[in-house]
C-alpha atoms as a printed R data frame, in Angstrom:
    type eleno elety resid chain resno       x       y       z
1   ATOM     1    CA   MET     A     1  94.569  92.549  91.471
2   ATOM     2    CA   SER     A     2  93.621  89.049  92.527
3   ATOM     3    CA   ARG     A     3  94.944  86.028  90.659
4   ATOM     4    CA   ALA     A     4  93.276  82.747  89.738
5   ATOM     5    CA   LEU     A     5  94.036  79.840  92.062
6   ATOM     6    CA   PRO     A     6  95.821  76.901  90.374
7   ATOM     7    CA   PRO     A     7  94.422  73.348  90.682
8   ATOM     8    CA   ALA     A     8  94.841  71.841  94.150
9   ATOM     9    CA   ARG     A     9  98.177  70.127  94.661
10  ATOM    10    CA   THR     A    10  98.749  66.819  96.389
11  ATOM    11    CA   PRO     A    11 101.462  67.339  99.026
12  ATOM    12    CA   GLN     A    12 104.657  65.373  98.448
13  ATOM    13    CA   THR     A    13 106.146  63.542 101.372
14  ATOM    14    CA   SER     A    14 109.150  65.455 102.720
15  ATOM    15    CA   ALA     A    15 111.972  64.420 105.004
16  ATOM    16    CA   PRO     A    16 111.346  64.096 108.423
17  ATOM    17    CA   ALA     A    17 103.369  98.278 124.418
18  ATOM    18    CA   ARG     A    18 103.646  97.854 127.305
19  ATOM    19    CA   SER     A    19 101.595  94.784 127.843
20  ATOM    20    CA   ARG     A    20  98.007  95.773 128.314
21  ATOM    21    CA   ARG     A    21  96.003  93.569 130.652
22  ATOM    22    CA   THR     A    22  92.321  93.584 129.739
23  ATOM    23    CA   ALA     A    23  89.325  91.602 130.748
24  ATOM    24    CA   THR     A    24  90.068  89.432 127.745
25  ATOM    25    CA   ALA     A    25  93.100  88.015 129.516
26  ATOM    26    CA   ALA     A    26  90.904  86.686 132.339
27  ATOM    27    CA   VAL     A    27  88.838  84.798 129.818
28  ATOM    28    CA   LEU     A    28  91.811  83.423 127.959
29  ATOM    29    CA   LEU     A    29  93.474  82.108 131.115
30  ATOM    30    CA   LEU     A    30  90.770  79.440 131.448
31  ATOM    31    CA   THR     A    31  92.680  77.358 128.874
32  ATOM    32    CA   ALA     A    32  95.150  74.755 130.185
33  ATOM    33    CA   SER     A    33  98.837  75.416 129.636
34  ATOM    34    CA   LEU     A    34 100.783  72.649 127.939
35  ATOM    35    CA   ALA     A    35 104.159  72.644 126.210
36  ATOM    36    CA   LEU     A    36 104.367  73.172 122.476
37  ATOM    37    CA   ALA     A    37 105.682  70.221 120.460
38  ATOM    38    CA   GLY     A    38 109.043  70.728 118.724
39  ATOM    39    CA   CYS     A    39 109.428  71.552 115.052
40  ATOM    40    CA   GLY     A    40 107.915  68.791 112.948
41  ATOM    41    CA   GLY     A    41 107.426  66.671 116.083
42  ATOM    42    CA   GLU     A    42 105.292  63.539 116.062
43  ATOM    43    CA   ASP     A    43 103.491  63.931 119.397
44  ATOM    44    CA   GLU     A    44  99.717  64.128 119.215
45  ATOM    45    CA   PRO     A    45  97.925  67.078 120.867
46  ATOM    46    CA   GLU     A    46  97.008  66.406 124.484
47  ATOM    47    CA   GLU     A    47  93.486  66.996 125.698
48  ATOM    48    CA   ALA     A    48  93.119  70.027 127.943
49  ATOM    49    CA   SER     A    49  90.546  69.512 130.708
50  ATOM    50    CA   PRO     A    50  90.631  72.515 133.044
51  ATOM    51    CA   GLU     A    51  88.539  72.191 136.180
52  ATOM    52    CA   ALA     A    52  87.260  75.072 138.235
53  ATOM    53    CA   ALA     A    53  86.900  74.555 141.966
54  ATOM    54    CA   ALA     A    54  85.175  77.087 144.163
55  ATOM    55    CA   VAL     A    55  86.969  77.615 147.462
56  ATOM    56    CA   GLU     A    56  84.844  78.655 150.410
57  ATOM    57    CA   GLY     A    57  85.166  82.350 151.016
58  ATOM    58    CA   GLU     A    58  86.503  83.100 147.508
59  ATOM    59    CA   THR     A    59  84.643  84.902 144.748
60  ATOM    60    CA   VAL     A    60  84.253  82.852 141.579
61  ATOM    61    CA   LEU     A    61  84.129  84.952 138.406
62  ATOM    62    CA   GLU     A    62  81.766  83.896 135.648
63  ATOM    63    CA   SER     A    63  83.510  83.215 132.384
64  ATOM    64    CA   GLY     A    64  82.656  85.433 129.449
65  ATOM    65    CA   PRO     A    65  82.998  84.864 125.721
66  ATOM    66    CA   VAL     A    66  86.283  83.519 124.375
67  ATOM    67    CA   LEU     A    67  87.916  86.268 122.330
68  ATOM    68    CA   ASN     A    68  90.515  85.974 119.597
69  ATOM    69    CA   PRO     A    69  93.696  87.728 120.818
70  ATOM    70    CA   LEU     A    70  94.655  88.550 117.215
71  ATOM    71    CA   ASN     A    71  91.531  90.517 116.296
72  ATOM    72    CA   GLY     A    72  89.181  90.727 119.291
73  ATOM    73    CA   LEU     A    73  86.419  88.701 117.620
74  ATOM    74    CA   GLU     A    74  84.505  86.056 119.556
75  ATOM    75    CA   LEU     A    75  85.614  82.446 119.131
76  ATOM    76    CA   GLU     A    76  83.343  79.420 119.382
77  ATOM    77    CA   ALA     A    77  85.999  77.762 121.545
78  ATOM    78    CA   GLN     A    78  89.628  78.237 122.480
79  ATOM    79    CA   PRO     A    79  91.794  76.619 119.762
80  ATOM    80    CA   ALA     A    80  93.731  73.595 121.019
81  ATOM    81    CA   ARG     A    81  96.983  74.787 119.432
82  ATOM    82    CA   PRO     A    82  99.185  77.870 119.276
83  ATOM    83    CA   VAL     A    83  99.043  80.682 116.741
84  ATOM    84    CA   LEU     A    84 100.683  79.745 113.440
85  ATOM    85    CA   THR     A    85 102.533  82.512 111.569
86  ATOM    86    CA   VAL     A    86 103.580  81.805 107.974
87  ATOM    87    CA   LYS     A    87 106.230  83.850 106.155
88  ATOM    88    CA   MET     A    88 104.776  84.442 102.699
89  ATOM    89    CA   ASP     A    89 106.253  85.965  99.564
90  ATOM    90    CA   ASN     A    90 104.633  89.221  98.440
91  ATOM    91    CA   SER     A    91 105.850  89.821  94.884
92  ATOM    92    CA   SER     A    92 104.399  89.193  91.438
93  ATOM    93    CA   ALA     A    93 106.485  86.013  91.294
94  ATOM    94    CA   SER     A    94 104.378  84.606  94.129
95  ATOM    95    CA   ALA     A    95 101.046  84.990  92.339
96  ATOM    96    CA   PRO     A    96  98.711  83.541  93.242
97  ATOM    97    CA   GLN     A    97  99.256  83.528  96.993
98  ATOM    98    CA   VAL     A    98  97.298  80.782  98.732
99  ATOM    99    CA   GLY     A    99  95.600  80.807 102.143
100 ATOM   100    CA   LEU     A   100  95.342  84.527 102.914
101 ATOM   101    CA   SER     A   101  91.575  84.656 103.371
102 ATOM   102    CA   LYS     A   102  91.564  82.542 106.549
103 ATOM   103    CA   ALA     A   103  94.152  84.670 108.360
104 ATOM   104    CA   ASP     A   104  93.289  86.606 111.513
105 ATOM   105    CA   LEU     A   105  96.132  89.125 111.191
106 ATOM   106    CA   VAL     A   106  98.543  90.073 108.395
107 ATOM   107    CA   THR     A   107 101.742  92.050 108.962
108 ATOM   108    CA   GLU     A   108 103.739  93.456 106.037
109 ATOM   109    CA   GLU     A   109 107.466  94.072 106.499
110 ATOM   110    CA   LEU     A   110 110.302  95.441 104.368
111 ATOM   111    CA   VAL     A   111 112.992  93.013 103.192
112 ATOM   112    CA   GLU     A   112 116.056  93.359 100.971
113 ATOM   113    CA   GLY     A   113 115.745  94.780  97.472
114 ATOM   114    CA   GLY     A   114 112.971  97.160  98.547
115 ATOM   115    CA   ILE     A   115 110.249  94.492  98.375
116 ATOM   116    CA   THR     A   116 108.068  93.171 101.193
117 ATOM   117    CA   ARG     A   117 107.026  89.901 102.755
118 ATOM   118    CA   LEU     A   118 103.989  89.003 104.799
119 ATOM   119    CA   ALA     A   119 103.813  87.459 108.256
120 ATOM   120    CA   VAL     A   120 100.398  85.789 108.023
121 ATOM   121    CA   SER     A   121  98.971  84.684 111.380
122 ATOM   122    CA   TYR     A   122  96.261  82.038 111.850
123 ATOM   123    CA   TYR     A   123  94.355  81.136 115.009
124 ATOM   124    CA   SER     A   124  90.593  80.831 114.507
125 ATOM   125    CA   ALA     A   125  90.865  78.759 111.310
126 ATOM   126    CA   ILE     A   126  93.627  76.884 109.509
127 ATOM   127    CA   PRO     A   127  93.693  76.699 105.685
128 ATOM   128    CA   GLU     A   128  94.741  73.401 104.155
129 ATOM   129    CA   ASN     A   129  97.561  74.858 102.035
130 ATOM   130    CA   VAL     A   130  99.529  78.118 102.284
131 ATOM   131    CA   GLY     A   131 102.277  79.776 100.292
132 ATOM   132    CA   PRO     A   132 104.557  80.514  98.648
133 ATOM   133    CA   VAL     A   133 106.520  80.141 101.897
134 ATOM   134    CA   ARG     A   134 109.750  82.128 102.185
135 ATOM   135    CA   SER     A   135 112.526  82.729 104.704
136 ATOM   136    CA   MET     A   136 112.403  84.442 108.078
137 ATOM   137    CA   ARG     A   137 114.068  87.674 109.171
138 ATOM   138    CA   ALA     A   138 115.128  89.103 112.537
139 ATOM   139    CA   THR     A   139 112.221  91.539 112.164
140 ATOM   140    CA   ASP     A   140 109.915  88.576 112.787
141 ATOM   141    CA   ILE     A   141 110.962  88.368 116.442
142 ATOM   142    CA   GLY     A   142 108.969  91.461 117.392
143 ATOM   143    CA   ILE     A   143 106.028  90.314 115.277
144 ATOM   144    CA   VAL     A   144 105.601  86.728 116.468
145 ATOM   145    CA   GLN     A   145 107.049  86.649 119.998
146 ATOM   146    CA   PRO     A   146 104.037  88.377 121.637
147 ATOM   147    CA   LEU     A   147 101.749  85.968 119.753
148 ATOM   148    CA   LYS     A   148 103.574  82.881 121.093
149 ATOM   149    CA   SER     A   149 103.528  81.818 117.454
150 ATOM   150    CA   THR     A   150 105.011  78.783 115.830
151 ATOM   151    CA   LEU     A   151 106.808  80.267 112.805
152 ATOM   152    CA   VAL     A   152 106.413  78.385 109.510
153 ATOM   153    CA   THR     A   153 109.215  79.370 107.124
154 ATOM   154    CA   SER     A   154 111.514  78.001 104.451
155 ATOM   155    CA   GLY     A   155 114.483  78.713 106.735
156 ATOM   156    CA   GLY     A   156 116.835  81.654 107.120
157 ATOM   157    CA   ALA     A   157 120.411  82.856 107.360
158 ATOM   158    CA   ALA     A   158 122.428  81.316 110.200
159 ATOM   159    CA   VAL     A   159 122.614  84.621 112.071
160 ATOM   160    CA   THR     A   160 118.834  84.991 111.823
161 ATOM   161    CA   ALA     A   161 118.183  81.407 112.905
162 ATOM   162    CA   ASP     A   162 120.400  81.958 115.951
163 ATOM   163    CA   ARG     A   163 118.523  85.092 116.983
164 ATOM   164    CA   ILE     A   164 115.121  83.494 116.420
165 ATOM   165    CA   GLY     A   165 116.203  80.534 118.543
166 ATOM   166    CA   GLU     A   166 117.552  82.772 121.307
167 ATOM   167    CA   ALA     A   167 114.151  84.499 121.387
168 ATOM   168    CA   GLY     A   168 112.518  81.149 122.156
169 ATOM   169    CA   ILE     A   169 110.452  81.084 118.971
170 ATOM   170    CA   ARG     A   170 109.464  77.639 117.673
171 ATOM   171    CA   VAL     A   171 110.211  77.186 113.970
172 ATOM   172    CA   ILE     A   172 109.041  74.669 111.397
173 ATOM   173    CA   ASN     A   173 111.270  74.934 108.331
174 ATOM   174    CA   GLU     A   174 111.467  73.254 104.943
175 ATOM   175    CA   SER     A   175 112.675  69.954 106.397
176 ATOM   176    CA   GLY     A   176 109.710  69.820 108.769
177 ATOM   177    CA   THR     A   177 106.068  68.842 108.628
178 ATOM   178    CA   GLY     A   178 103.806  69.703 105.709
179 ATOM   179    CA   PHE     A   179 106.212  71.161 103.148
180 ATOM   180    CA   TYR     A   180 105.993  70.315  99.441
181 ATOM   181    CA   ARG     A   181 106.918  71.801  96.060
182 ATOM   182    CA   ASP     A   182 104.331  72.847  93.482
183 ATOM   183    CA   GLU     A   183 106.018  71.658  90.288
184 ATOM   184    CA   SER     A   184 103.894  74.018  88.164
185 ATOM   185    CA   ARG     A   185 105.827  76.973  89.621
186 ATOM   186    CA   SER     A   186 109.442  78.086  89.537
187 ATOM   187    CA   ALA     A   187 111.715  77.859  92.585
188 ATOM   188    CA   PRO     A   188 111.965  79.453  95.078
189 ATOM   189    CA   TYR     A   189 108.343  80.515  94.644
190 ATOM   190    CA   ASN     A   190 107.012  76.956  94.604
191 ATOM   191    CA   LEU     A   191 107.398  76.030  98.273
192 ATOM   192    CA   PHE     A   192 104.065  75.431 100.006
193 ATOM   193    CA   ASN     A   193 102.912  73.949 103.283
194 ATOM   194    CA   THR     A   194  99.925  71.792 104.189
195 ATOM   195    CA   LEU     A   195  99.229  73.807 107.323
196 ATOM   196    CA   THR     A   196  96.531  71.490 108.628
197 ATOM   197    CA   GLU     A   197  99.225  68.818 109.059
198 ATOM   198    CA   VAL     A   198 101.298  71.218 111.142
199 ATOM   199    CA   ALA     A   199  98.307  72.193 113.297
200 ATOM   200    CA   ASP     A   200  97.490  68.539 113.984
201 ATOM   201    CA   LYS     A   201 100.945  67.940 115.488
202 ATOM   202    CA   LEU     A   202 100.976  70.869 117.908
203 ATOM   203    CA   LYS     A   203 100.004  70.686 121.568
204 ATOM   204    CA   PRO     A   204  97.869  73.309 123.332
205 ATOM   205    CA   VAL     A   205  99.564  76.244 124.993
206 ATOM   206    CA   ASP     A   206  98.356  79.238 126.959
207 ATOM   207    CA   PRO     A   207  96.773  81.710 124.530
208 ATOM   208    CA   PRO     A   208  98.656  84.969 124.005
209 ATOM   209    CA   GLU     A   209  97.507  88.260 125.426
210 ATOM   210    CA   PRO     A   210  95.560  90.548 123.060
211 ATOM   211    CA   TYR     A   211  98.095  91.634 120.433
212 ATOM   212    CA   LEU     A   212  96.410  95.008 119.972
213 ATOM   213    CA   PRO     A   213  93.941  96.875 122.201
214 ATOM   214    CA   PHE     A   214  90.477  95.704 121.118
215 ATOM   215    CA   SER     A   215  86.939  96.323 122.326
216 ATOM   216    CA   ASP     A   216  83.552  95.581 120.771
217 ATOM   217    CA   GLU     A   217  83.107  98.990 119.184
218 ATOM   218    CA   GLY     A   218  86.464 100.564 119.931
219 ATOM   219    CA   ASP     A   219  86.809 104.094 121.224
220 ATOM   220    CA   LEU     A   220  88.520 105.861 118.354
221 ATOM   221    CA   PRO     A   221  87.802 109.575 118.023
222 ATOM   222    CA   ALA     A   222  86.313 110.882 114.803
223 ATOM   223    CA   GLY     A   223  88.831 110.834 111.984
224 ATOM   224    CA   LYS     A   224  89.255 112.419 108.586
225 ATOM   225    CA   PRO     A   225  87.675 110.892 105.454
226 ATOM   226    CA   ALA     A   226  89.801 108.251 103.725
227 ATOM   227    CA   LYS     A   227  88.551 106.408 100.652
228 ATOM   228    CA   GLY     A   228  91.891 104.709 100.147
229 ATOM   229    CA   LEU     A   229  95.549 104.638 101.044
230 ATOM   230    CA   SER     A   230  98.924 103.744  99.578
231 ATOM   231    CA   ALA     A   231 101.690 102.557 101.914
232 ATOM   232    CA   VAL     A   232 105.028 103.249 100.217
233 ATOM   233    CA   PHE     A   233 107.757 100.940 101.569
234 ATOM   234    CA   SER     A   234 110.409 101.876  99.000
235 ATOM   235    CA   GLN     A   235 110.785 103.098  95.437
236 ATOM   236    CA   GLY     A   236 110.125  99.526  94.389
237 ATOM   237    CA   HIS     A   237 107.037  98.637  96.396
238 ATOM   238    CA   THR     A   238 103.713 100.216  97.362
239 ATOM   239    CA   THR     A   239 100.683  98.472  98.877
240 ATOM   240    CA   SER     A   240  97.316 100.111  98.184
241 ATOM   241    CA   PHE     A   241  93.824  99.734  99.661
242 ATOM   242    CA   THR     A   242  90.370 101.103  98.928
243 ATOM   243    CA   PHE     A   243  87.441 101.147 101.357
244 ATOM   244    CA   GLY     A   244  83.986  99.742 100.670
245 ATOM   245    CA   ASP     A   245  81.280  97.669 102.376
246 ATOM   246    CA   GLY     A   246  83.003  97.926 105.739
247 ATOM   247    CA   VAL     A   247  86.364  96.464 104.678
248 ATOM   248    CA   TRP     A   248  89.620  97.514 103.031
249 ATOM   249    CA   THR     A   249  90.501  95.801  99.757
250 ATOM   250    CA   ASN     A   250  94.133  95.405  98.707
251 ATOM   251    CA   THR     A   251  93.936  96.627  95.114
252 ATOM   252    CA   ASN     A   252  97.362  95.298  94.104
253 ATOM   253    CA   SER     A   253  97.098  91.983  95.914
254 ATOM   254    CA   PHE     A   254  98.803  88.853  94.615
255 ATOM   255    CA   ALA     A   255  96.234  86.592  96.270
256 ATOM   256    CA   ALA     A   256  94.186  84.024  94.390
257 ATOM   257    CA   ASP     A   257  90.647  84.969  93.369
258 ATOM   258    CA   GLY     A   258  88.341  84.488  96.342
259 ATOM   259    CA   ASP     A   259  91.294  84.108  98.711
260 ATOM   260    CA   THR     A   260  92.075  87.730  99.574
261 ATOM   261    CA   PHE     A   261  92.429  89.077 103.104
262 ATOM   262    CA   GLU     A   262  89.953  91.940 103.615
263 ATOM   263    CA   PRO     A   263  90.512  93.638 106.970
264 ATOM   264    CA   GLU     A   264  88.183  95.972 108.814
265 ATOM   265    CA   THR     A   265  91.228  97.987 109.892
266 ATOM   266    CA   VAL     A   266  94.507  98.890 108.208
267 ATOM   267    CA   LEU     A   267  97.020  99.942 110.843
268 ATOM   268    CA   VAL     A   268 100.068 101.818 109.532
269 ATOM   269    CA   LEU     A   269 102.966 101.995 111.982
270 ATOM   270    CA   ARG     A   270 106.007 104.101 111.107
271 ATOM   271    CA   VAL     A   271 109.109 102.199 112.203
272 ATOM   272    CA   GLN     A   272 112.869 102.577 112.341
273 ATOM   273    CA   VAL     A   273 114.769 100.312 109.942
274 ATOM   274    CA   GLY     A   274 118.428  99.384 110.369
275 ATOM   275    CA   ASP     A   275 120.951  96.988 108.857
276 ATOM   276    CA   ALA     A   276 120.678  93.327 109.886
277 ATOM   277    CA   GLY     A   277 124.427  92.943 109.319
278 ATOM   278    CA   TYR     A   278 124.523  90.611 106.318
279 ATOM   279    CA   THR     A   279 123.587  90.452 102.634
280 ATOM   280    CA   ASP     A   280 121.361  88.081 100.700
281 ATOM   281    CA   PRO     A   281 122.719  85.780  97.935
282 ATOM   282    CA   ALA     A   282 122.135  88.551  95.386
283 ATOM   283    CA   GLY     A   283 124.282  90.952  97.402
284 ATOM   284    CA   TYR     A   284 121.473  93.143  98.764
285 ATOM   285    CA   PRO     A   285 121.933  94.329 102.363
286 ATOM   286    CA   VAL     A   286 119.224  92.826 104.566
287 ATOM   287    CA   PRO     A   287 117.200  95.410 106.534
288 ATOM   288    CA   GLU     A   288 115.861  94.886 110.036
289 ATOM   289    CA   THR     A   289 112.781  96.674 111.319
290 ATOM   290    CA   LYS     A   290 113.215  97.790 114.940
291 ATOM   291    CA   PHE     A   291 109.774  96.756 116.135
292 ATOM   292    CA   THR     A   292 110.014  98.242 119.596
293 ATOM   293    CA   GLY     A   293 109.732 101.708 121.076
294 ATOM   294    CA   THR     A   294 107.250 104.214 119.718
295 ATOM   295    CA   GLY     A   295 106.351 105.945 116.474
296 ATOM   296    CA   ALA     A   296 103.616 107.577 114.451
297 ATOM   297    CA   ALA     A   297 100.489 105.552 113.700
298 ATOM   298    CA   GLN     A   298  97.614 105.935 111.256
299 ATOM   299    CA   ILE     A   299  94.460 103.943 111.956
300 ATOM   300    CA   PHE     A   300  92.285 103.399 108.882
301 ATOM   301    CA   HIS     A   301  88.811 102.204 109.839
302 ATOM   302    CA   ASP     A   302  85.285 102.647 108.503
303 ATOM   303    CA   GLY     A   303  86.369 105.023 105.729
304 ATOM   304    CA   GLU     A   304  88.260 107.341 108.069
305 ATOM   305    CA   VAL     A   305  91.830 107.787 109.258
306 ATOM   306    CA   VAL     A   306  92.843 108.654 112.819
307 ATOM   307    CA   THR     A   307  96.395 109.793 113.557
308 ATOM   308    CA   GLY     A   308  98.183 108.839 116.759
309 ATOM   309    CA   ARG     A   309 101.139 106.881 118.082
310 ATOM   310    CA   TRP     A   310 102.036 103.261 118.745
311 ATOM   311    CA   VAL     A   311 103.973 102.045 121.780
312 ATOM   312    CA   LYS     A   312 105.725  98.686 122.181
313 ATOM   313    CA   ASP     A   313 108.080  98.489 125.145
314 ATOM   314    CA   GLY     A   314 109.948  95.335 124.111
315 ATOM   315    CA   LEU     A   315 110.120  92.787 121.322
316 ATOM   316    CA   ASP     A   316 107.944  90.401 123.332
317 ATOM   317    CA   ASP     A   317 105.415  93.068 124.321
318 ATOM   318    CA   THR     A   318 102.026  93.733 122.796
319 ATOM   319    CA   ILE     A   319 101.129  97.013 121.080
320 ATOM   320    CA   ALA     A   320  99.388 100.015 122.623
321 ATOM   321    CA   LEU     A   321  97.817 102.849 120.632
322 ATOM   322    CA   GLU     A   322  97.476 106.461 121.701
323 ATOM   323    CA   VAL     A   323  95.584 109.381 120.195
324 ATOM   324    CA   GLY     A   324  96.131 112.819 121.675
325 ATOM   325    CA   GLY     A   325  98.045 111.267 124.570
326 ATOM   326    CA   LYS     A   326  95.135 108.982 125.496
327 ATOM   327    CA   GLU     A   327  95.130 105.221 125.026
328 ATOM   328    CA   VAL     A   328  92.518 103.993 122.557
329 ATOM   329    CA   SER     A   329  91.179 100.626 121.438
330 ATOM   330    CA   LEU     A   330  90.332  99.278 118.000
331 ATOM   331    CA   PRO     A   331  86.926  97.894 117.077
332 ATOM   332    CA   ALA     A   332  87.109  94.104 116.995
333 ATOM   333    CA   GLY     A   333  87.893  92.862 113.493
334 ATOM   334    CA   LYS     A   334  90.654  91.702 111.186
335 ATOM   335    CA   VAL     A   335  93.728  93.928 110.896
336 ATOM   336    CA   TRP     A   336  96.355  94.381 108.192
337 ATOM   337    CA   MET     A   337  99.389  95.963 109.841
338 ATOM   338    CA   GLU     A   338 101.882  97.901 107.715
339 ATOM   339    CA   LEU     A   339 105.393  98.421 109.150
340 ATOM   340    CA   VAL     A   340 106.351 101.373 106.957
341 ATOM   341    CA   PRO     A   341 109.873 102.847 107.298
342 ATOM   342    CA   ALA     A   342 109.866 106.232 109.021
343 ATOM   343    CA   GLN     A   343 112.711 107.282 106.714
344 ATOM   344    CA   GLY     A   344 112.327 106.442 103.041
345 ATOM   345    CA   GLY     A   345 108.700 105.359 103.333
346 ATOM   346    CA   SER     A   346 105.481 107.342 103.119
347 ATOM   347    CA   VAL     A   347 101.697 107.052 103.283
348 ATOM   348    CA   GLN     A   348  99.365 108.647 100.768
349 ATOM   349    CA   VAL     A   349  95.699 109.060 101.719
350 ATOM   350    CA   GLN     A   350  92.965 109.280  99.099
351 ATOM   351    CA   ARG     A   351  90.139 111.512 100.305
């Protein structure tokens, strides 16, 4: 259930699928490409002023609407910054979570101890404060690399930081811009970030390709009735949703009242999970989701579930969806993506 949001905090000053090419990509390429500022950098965003010049004898394509690559919805204008992905705690100790409602895409992943964390991605709107912010995992490479995200995280194990860096992912950690501690909470669940400060310091970059296949109405075949679902990640954690009024509501959410993320689609991808090769401070082995290859998929939309497969050729590739051997697209709208272990996890559908 949702939790009440605590009084606003004043931030403390901290130390300095085969890639699918769609018509959307043609629209998105109108944005100028500039380098992303470094973690916690002080450079101000540069103005992008693309100019179109018609060359005699060439066909000039009319630009269409600007679409959000995270959910397929139309944007008023191309954001002058990259996607921001925040690693957020997803346990009762994190309640209430702050900033979920403004996300464009939420991805839930298994971590050590059988619990989960959220990779919460923002593009169309940036909330002022987000958290509790927790550490990154190697699993995050396959989640954020196709988004060209800047990853906002408390930090991570040295082996994880090395792999994230080798993947070319920009990271803002606890020593960077916007971080503060909410003294009304217990550590480590009291680390928050003023995300608007981070966004203000980032330069424009080329927008990412559509993360999932989207179209206005989608082309999903008819599915079976589904009033709700429970995604079982382990014996210790299950995430449940019910459908109503066109959206899926997370019935065991830790979000603050009025700050929940209510997607039009819940996308359950069955994934292989291996050992990341190290343990956490409590001695739990750290799992790593292998977010590449192919696996079973369940698409929950409009009170129905459609069964198919997902395909992702590499960690930096976007995701394709297939039903009956045919590629399909999702209706434009917010998505909650569940990376449920193929072994040890399960999905229960309420009819």
